[in-house]
Amino acid sequence: MPERASWQVIAGLTGLLVLSSLVWMFQGIGGGNRSFILTLRATKLAGLITVGASIAIATVLFQTVAANRVLTPSIMGFDALYLLLQTLLVASVGITGFAMLDPTLKFLAEIAVMVLLAGLLFGTLLGRGARDIPRTILTGVILGVLFRSISGFVSRILDPNAYAVVQSVSFASFGSINASLLLPGGLIAAGMIAAAFALSSRLDVLALGRTAAVSLGLRHRRMVLLTLALVAVLVSVSTALVGPVGFFGLLVAGLAHGAAASDRHAALLPIAGLIGALILVAGQTIFERAMSQPATLSVVVEFAGGLFFLYLLMKGRIR
Amino acid sequence: MIEIHDLHYRVGAAPILSDISLSLPEGSLTALIGPNGAGKSTLLRLMARLEPLQSGRITVEGLDLATTPTDAMARTLAIMGQQNSVASRLRVRELVGFGRWPHHQGRPRAADREAVEAAIDAFGLQPFAGRFLDELSGGQVQRAFLAMTFAQDTAWMLLDEPLNNLDVAHARALMARLAQLVQDTGRSVVAVVHEVNYAAAWADHVVAMKHGRIVAQGAAEAVLTEDLLSDLYDTPVEVSRHDGRPLVLHHHSHSRIADLSRGRLPDRARLS
Ligand SMILES: Nc1ncnc2c1ncn2[C@@H]1O[C@H](COP(=O)(O)OP(=O)(O)OP(=O)(O)O)[C@@H](O)[C@H]1O
Ligand SMILES: [Mg+2]
């Protein structure tokens, strides 16, 4: 159970999230088409909350496995891997086949392959905690570049139409959410987040490092793979909904660690999820409504996250 | 009792441990000594299932390490590593509290909280209990990890260099506490110790290792002899006796002290 100071943070963040959701839903509404606009806004709101919470919680989980505050799933190439899977799928079934596949079914298959690959790749890389951090970062960056170049290469040998299909899923956009996947994606993300909450005490033990965790009787290897599987699913969901998001997770996880009274996951996970959702909902409300720039949020969030990354590196806060 | 049969361990082609057979009696404080790289940590980590068993057999209280579930093992044996740090931001009380995790799996009861406070008291951590680990000194952090291991309340405790970072008073207090615990509760402790005199003063049983092999084991008086220690560390040592226990003097400093007291050193040396 989170302690009191953390409860206050959780309550405050929940209040702010409700408030910005209300503004998002009802600001400037009137006249005809009310129900149409409300449905549209509600869909987008659900998407923003799903994506914000998924990325935030995936990042916190990943940082716990890696015992490191600089690494994130996207820095390690998780979303690039997901995009590569999509490209390979287009390449293997062809563009007409791609369009004809049931989106939910396709999505589930992608998630399954993603979990498998992420477990194989990152399970080996991080199984004993990332001991050599610079090397791990480098490996991740190289993997990301590798995945992206293979995606690029494969899509270029496809015909131009297919290339466009791949391109359209290669950039993050909080303004246009893939609505066809919102329901399955949201449900899956909710399930994963619930699982992470249920594991919070084990995650605390995992964060103590392998020696202490094994001494305390945690099945370390199983826990690492389980956590990476949760991360892989959450990243797949958010990437499928809005596309790849770079430094946003880093920013949110950093803020969550600062806001929580201590690093116990029972408090850290809800706080991170709320901050992630809040930034996207409040940010999108401001940019879309007040500034009429629905596509700007991702740029600003990425910029802030990138600055935070530099700050962490320069402060030498690698651990 | 911990029994080790015919244990070999290698990394790649390099043998790290060879031909280790050992039985450690219950209710004893065992000191594991030997030079850097002798394989002390590796042996302890194998006993604590932190490294995979390549060949041989280890049983703890009759439980075979290869087949016993790790959570059951955690209520029988605890290990504290040679290097202790945590990446996450935790208070001392939270860290010590994790020692109870094998007993409650995340739902602490009143008895668990009492055990945590007792461990905090035992290591003089009360003034720091509410502080974050990264706000403590090296020795205070070491005591916090020791308290966590104590709170785990297991029949066996494996401590890899528990005296690291501790000042003389805390080091002696720790050894005395370990000896007391062993005597009062019949629990067993295996501790890697570099300062041989702590082993001489408090250990019932001494195991000496070199080059991945056990070169001697037995009662402290039997193992801590001039010949054996000089060979073990490849440096001359002298052993005298104090209160019926061996007292190890490092040869160089001993003769220096003797020379000083006889006034034989040049002035320059005496000043420094
Ligand atoms: N991962 C590894 N790969 C290769 N060699 C290793 C590895 N880990 C340990 N060793 C080697 O195994 C030997 C035993 O190491 P170990 O840590 O058990 O020594 P130790 O007796 O605890 O030494 P110290 O007193 O310095 O702590 C050393 O020679 C070390 O170099
Ligand atoms: Mg060692």
CSV table of C-alpha atoms in Angstrom, one decimal, chain A residues 65-67 122-131 209-211 220-221 224, chain B residues 9 45 49-52:
chain,number,residue,atom,x,y,z
A,65,VAL,CA,14.4,-4.6,-15.0
A,66,ALA,CA,17.3,-2.6,-16.3
A,67,ALA,CA,18.1,-1.1,-12.8
A,122,PHE,CA,16.1,-8.2,-24.2
A,123,GLY,CA,15.9,-11.1,-21.8
A,124,THR,CA,19.4,-12.1,-22.8
A,125,LEU,CA,20.6,-8.5,-22.8
A,126,LEU,CA,19.2,-7.6,-19.4
A,127,GLY,CA,18.8,-10.9,-17.7
A,128,ARG,CA,21.3,-10.1,-15.0
A,129,GLY,CA,20.6,-6.4,-14.9
A,130,ALA,CA,22.3,-4.1,-17.3
A,131,ARG,CA,25.8,-4.1,-15.7
A,209,GLY,CA,19.1,-6.3,-7.8
A,210,ARG,CA,19.6,-10.0,-8.6
A,211,THR,CA,21.6,-11.0,-5.5
A,220,HIS,CA,14.4,-13.8,-10.9
A,221,ARG,CA,14.6,-15.0,-14.4
A,224,VAL,CA,12.5,-10.5,-15.7
B,9,TYR,CA,32.9,-24.6,-11.4
B,45,ARG,CA,27.1,-17.6,-4.6
B,49,ARG,CA,21.9,-20.6,-6.0
B,50,LEU,CA,23.1,-17.3,-7.5
B,51,GLU,CA,25.3,-19.2,-10.0
B,52,PRO,CA,24.2,-22.4,-11.8
